[in-house]
PDB file of C-alpha atoms in Angstrom:
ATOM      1  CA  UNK A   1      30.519 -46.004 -56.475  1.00 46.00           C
ATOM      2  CA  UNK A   2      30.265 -45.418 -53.080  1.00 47.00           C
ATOM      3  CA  UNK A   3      33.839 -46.295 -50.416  1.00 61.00           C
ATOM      4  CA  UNK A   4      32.780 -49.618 -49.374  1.00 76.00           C
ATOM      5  CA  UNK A   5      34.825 -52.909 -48.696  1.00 84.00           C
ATOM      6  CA  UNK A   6      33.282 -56.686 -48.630  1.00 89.00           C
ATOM      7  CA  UNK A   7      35.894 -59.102 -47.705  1.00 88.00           C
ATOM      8  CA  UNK A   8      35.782 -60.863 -51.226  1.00 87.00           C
ATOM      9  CA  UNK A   9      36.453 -57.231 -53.184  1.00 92.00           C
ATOM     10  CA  UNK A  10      39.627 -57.597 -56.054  1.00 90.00           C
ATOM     11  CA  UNK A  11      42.608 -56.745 -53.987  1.00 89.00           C
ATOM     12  CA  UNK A  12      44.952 -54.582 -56.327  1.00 91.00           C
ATOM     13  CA  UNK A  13      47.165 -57.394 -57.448  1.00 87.00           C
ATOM     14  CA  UNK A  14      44.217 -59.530 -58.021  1.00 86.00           C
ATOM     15  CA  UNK A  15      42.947 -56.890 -60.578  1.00 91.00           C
ATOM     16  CA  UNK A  16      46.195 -56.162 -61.890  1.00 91.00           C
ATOM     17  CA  UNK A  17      46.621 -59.788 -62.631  1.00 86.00           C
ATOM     18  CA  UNK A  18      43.004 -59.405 -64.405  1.00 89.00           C
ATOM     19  CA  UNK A  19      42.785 -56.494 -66.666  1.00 91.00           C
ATOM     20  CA  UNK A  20      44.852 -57.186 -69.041  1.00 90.00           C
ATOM     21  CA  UNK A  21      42.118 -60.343 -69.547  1.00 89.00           C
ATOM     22  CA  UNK A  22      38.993 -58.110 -69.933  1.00 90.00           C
ATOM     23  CA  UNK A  23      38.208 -56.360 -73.198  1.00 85.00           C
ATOM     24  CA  UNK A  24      38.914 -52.807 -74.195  1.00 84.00           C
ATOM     25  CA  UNK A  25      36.680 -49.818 -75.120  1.00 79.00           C
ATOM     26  CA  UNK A  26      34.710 -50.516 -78.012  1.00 74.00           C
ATOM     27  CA  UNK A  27      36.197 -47.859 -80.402  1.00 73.00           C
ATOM     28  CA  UNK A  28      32.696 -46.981 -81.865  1.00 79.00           C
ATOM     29  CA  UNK A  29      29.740 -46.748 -79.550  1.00 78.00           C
ATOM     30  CA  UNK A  30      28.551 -45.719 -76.234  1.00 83.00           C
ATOM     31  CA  UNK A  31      31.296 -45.636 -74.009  1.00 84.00           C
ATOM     32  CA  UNK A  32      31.202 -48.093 -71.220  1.00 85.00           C
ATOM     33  CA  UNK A  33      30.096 -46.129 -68.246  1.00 87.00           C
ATOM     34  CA  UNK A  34      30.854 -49.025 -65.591  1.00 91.00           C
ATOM     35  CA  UNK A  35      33.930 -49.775 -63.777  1.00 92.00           C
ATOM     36  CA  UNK A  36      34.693 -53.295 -64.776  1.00 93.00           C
ATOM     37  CA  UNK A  37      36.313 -53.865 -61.453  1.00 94.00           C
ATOM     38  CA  UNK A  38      33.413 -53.178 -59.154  1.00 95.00           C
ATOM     39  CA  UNK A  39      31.062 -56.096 -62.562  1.00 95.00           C
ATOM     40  CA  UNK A  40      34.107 -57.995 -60.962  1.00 94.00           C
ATOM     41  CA  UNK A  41      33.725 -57.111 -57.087  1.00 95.00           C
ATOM     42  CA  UNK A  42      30.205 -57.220 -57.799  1.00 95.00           C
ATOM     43  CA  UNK A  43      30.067 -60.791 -59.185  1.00 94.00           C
ATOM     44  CA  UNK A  44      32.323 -62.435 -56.722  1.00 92.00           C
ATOM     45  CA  UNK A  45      30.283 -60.712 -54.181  1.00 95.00           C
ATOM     46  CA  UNK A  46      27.177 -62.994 -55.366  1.00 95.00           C
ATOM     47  CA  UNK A  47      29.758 -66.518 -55.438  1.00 92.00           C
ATOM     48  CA  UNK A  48      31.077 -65.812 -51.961  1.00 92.00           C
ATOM     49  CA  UNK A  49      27.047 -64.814 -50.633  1.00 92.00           C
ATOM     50  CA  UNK A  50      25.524 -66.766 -52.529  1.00 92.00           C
ATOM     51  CA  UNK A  51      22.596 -64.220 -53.247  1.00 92.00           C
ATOM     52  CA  UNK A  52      20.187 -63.744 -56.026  1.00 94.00           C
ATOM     53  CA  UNK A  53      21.460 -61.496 -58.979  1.00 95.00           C
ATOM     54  CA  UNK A  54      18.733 -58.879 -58.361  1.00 95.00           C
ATOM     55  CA  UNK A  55      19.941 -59.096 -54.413  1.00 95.00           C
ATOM     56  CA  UNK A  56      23.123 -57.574 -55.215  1.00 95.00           C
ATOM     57  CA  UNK A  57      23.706 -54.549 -53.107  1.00 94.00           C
ATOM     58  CA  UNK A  58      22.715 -51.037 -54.729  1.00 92.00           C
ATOM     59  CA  UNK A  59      26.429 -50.089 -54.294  1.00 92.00           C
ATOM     60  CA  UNK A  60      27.215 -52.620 -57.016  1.00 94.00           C
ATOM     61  CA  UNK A  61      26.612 -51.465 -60.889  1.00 95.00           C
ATOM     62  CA  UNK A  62      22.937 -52.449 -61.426  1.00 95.00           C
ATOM     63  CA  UNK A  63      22.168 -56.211 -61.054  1.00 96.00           C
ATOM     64  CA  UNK A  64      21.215 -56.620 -65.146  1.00 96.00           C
ATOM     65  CA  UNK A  65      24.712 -54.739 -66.249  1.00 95.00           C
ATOM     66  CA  UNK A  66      26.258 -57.111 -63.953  1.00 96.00           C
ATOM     67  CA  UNK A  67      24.789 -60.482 -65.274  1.00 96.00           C
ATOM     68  CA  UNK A  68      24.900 -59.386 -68.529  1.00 94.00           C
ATOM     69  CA  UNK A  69      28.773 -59.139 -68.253  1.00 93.00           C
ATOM     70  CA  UNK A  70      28.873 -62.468 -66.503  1.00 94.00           C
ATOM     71  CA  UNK A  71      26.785 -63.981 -68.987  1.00 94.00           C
ATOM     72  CA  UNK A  72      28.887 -62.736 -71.587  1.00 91.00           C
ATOM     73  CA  UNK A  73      32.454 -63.443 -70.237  1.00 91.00           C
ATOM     74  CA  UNK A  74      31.087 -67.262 -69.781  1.00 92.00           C
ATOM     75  CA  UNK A  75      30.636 -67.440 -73.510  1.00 93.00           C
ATOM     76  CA  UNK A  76      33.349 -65.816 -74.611  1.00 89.00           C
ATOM     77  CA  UNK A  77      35.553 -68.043 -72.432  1.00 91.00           C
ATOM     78  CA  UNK A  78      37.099 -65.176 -70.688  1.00 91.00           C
ATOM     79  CA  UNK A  79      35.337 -66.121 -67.232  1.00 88.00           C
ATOM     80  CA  UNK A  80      37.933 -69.343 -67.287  1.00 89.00           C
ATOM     81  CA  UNK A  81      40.206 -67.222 -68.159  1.00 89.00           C
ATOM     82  CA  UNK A  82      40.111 -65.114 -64.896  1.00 87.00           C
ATOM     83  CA  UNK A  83      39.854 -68.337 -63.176  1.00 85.00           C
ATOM     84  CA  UNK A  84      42.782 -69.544 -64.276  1.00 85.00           C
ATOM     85  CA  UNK A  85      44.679 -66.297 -63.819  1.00 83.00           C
ATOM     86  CA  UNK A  86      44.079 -66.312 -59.984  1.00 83.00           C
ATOM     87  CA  UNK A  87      44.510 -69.922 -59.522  1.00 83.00           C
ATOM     88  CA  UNK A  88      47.841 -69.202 -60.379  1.00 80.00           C
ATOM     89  CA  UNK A  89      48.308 -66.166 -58.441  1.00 77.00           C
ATOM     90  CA  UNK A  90      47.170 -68.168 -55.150  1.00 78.00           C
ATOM     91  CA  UNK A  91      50.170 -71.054 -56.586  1.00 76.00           C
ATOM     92  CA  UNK A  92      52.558 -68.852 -56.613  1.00 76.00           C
ATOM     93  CA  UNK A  93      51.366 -66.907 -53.403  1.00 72.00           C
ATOM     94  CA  UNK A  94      51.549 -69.840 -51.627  1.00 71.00           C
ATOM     95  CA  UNK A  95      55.122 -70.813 -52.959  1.00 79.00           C
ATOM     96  CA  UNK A  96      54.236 -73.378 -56.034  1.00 73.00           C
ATOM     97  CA  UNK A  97      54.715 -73.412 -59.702  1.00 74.00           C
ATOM     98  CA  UNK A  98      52.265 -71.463 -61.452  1.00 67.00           C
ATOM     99  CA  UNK A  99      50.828 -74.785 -63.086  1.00 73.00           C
ATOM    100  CA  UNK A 100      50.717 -77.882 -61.589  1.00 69.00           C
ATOM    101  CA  UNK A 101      52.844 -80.728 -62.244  1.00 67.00           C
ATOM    102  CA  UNK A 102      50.488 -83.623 -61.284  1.00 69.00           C
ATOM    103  CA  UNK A 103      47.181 -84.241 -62.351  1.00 71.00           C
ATOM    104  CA  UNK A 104      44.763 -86.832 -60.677  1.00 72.00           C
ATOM    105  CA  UNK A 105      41.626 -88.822 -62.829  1.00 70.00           C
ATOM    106  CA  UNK A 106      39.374 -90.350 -61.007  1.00 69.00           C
ATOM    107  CA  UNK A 107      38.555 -94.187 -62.305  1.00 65.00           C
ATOM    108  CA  UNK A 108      35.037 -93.379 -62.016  1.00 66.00           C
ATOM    109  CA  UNK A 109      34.531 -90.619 -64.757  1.00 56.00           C
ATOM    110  CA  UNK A 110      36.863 -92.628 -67.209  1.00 54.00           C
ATOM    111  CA  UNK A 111      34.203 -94.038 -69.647  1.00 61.00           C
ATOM    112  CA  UNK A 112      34.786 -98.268 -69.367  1.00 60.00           C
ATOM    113  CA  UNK A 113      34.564-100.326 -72.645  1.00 62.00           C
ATOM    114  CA  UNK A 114      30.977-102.276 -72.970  1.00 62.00           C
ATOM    115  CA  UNK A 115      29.901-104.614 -70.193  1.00 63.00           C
ATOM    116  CA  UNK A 116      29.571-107.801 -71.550  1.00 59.00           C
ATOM    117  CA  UNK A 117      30.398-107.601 -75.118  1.00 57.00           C
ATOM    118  CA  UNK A 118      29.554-109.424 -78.137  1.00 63.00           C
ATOM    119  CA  UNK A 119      31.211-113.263 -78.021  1.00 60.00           C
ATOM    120  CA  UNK A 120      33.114-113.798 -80.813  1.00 62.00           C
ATOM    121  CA  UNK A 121      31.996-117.096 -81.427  1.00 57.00           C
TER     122      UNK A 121
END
């Protein structure tokens, strides 16, 4: 790919923090011929823009290899995955436990028994 820099690209700890998360060479096949940091630069690119998938700049693998690695990672579960990787980069960045310690629920998506129930009579 072409030297370029957007201000949302993987910084090098950010992708060290990643790879380890994303799969392997297949060990029969075509051999992947995309770097899956610039699917990654490429796709937070698109979250921090908010542009269409086929808007993606041309300096980004091609828009269909790129959603079709998204698409992917989301069912596989590895998208939360990276999530939850940087989250707790940024914690610990910032001087926090890796994992919180407090969680909050909010009253109004906890499911309430039946309004007005059956008397038992």
């Amino acid at each position: 790919m072409s030297p370029r820099n957007y201000d949302n690209d993987l910084s090098n700890e950010e992708w060290q923090r990643i790879a380890p998360l994303l799969p392997s060479q297949k060990p029969v096949g075509k051999l992947r011929e995309v770097s899956l940091r610039e699917v990654l630069n490429a796709i937070f690119y698109r979250a921090a823009n908010g542009t269409k998938w086929r808007n993606l700049p041309s300096d980004f693998p091609a828009w269909q290899t790129v959603y079709g690695y998204y698409r992917l990672w989301v069912r596989l579960g590895l998208w939360e995955q990276i999530n939850q990787a940087l989250v707790q980069q940024v914690r610990v960045h910032e001087g926090r436990q890796a994992q919180p310690s407090l969680a909050i629920i909010d009253s109004q998506s906890v499911k309430l028994g039946q309004k007005g129930g059956k008397s038992r009579a």
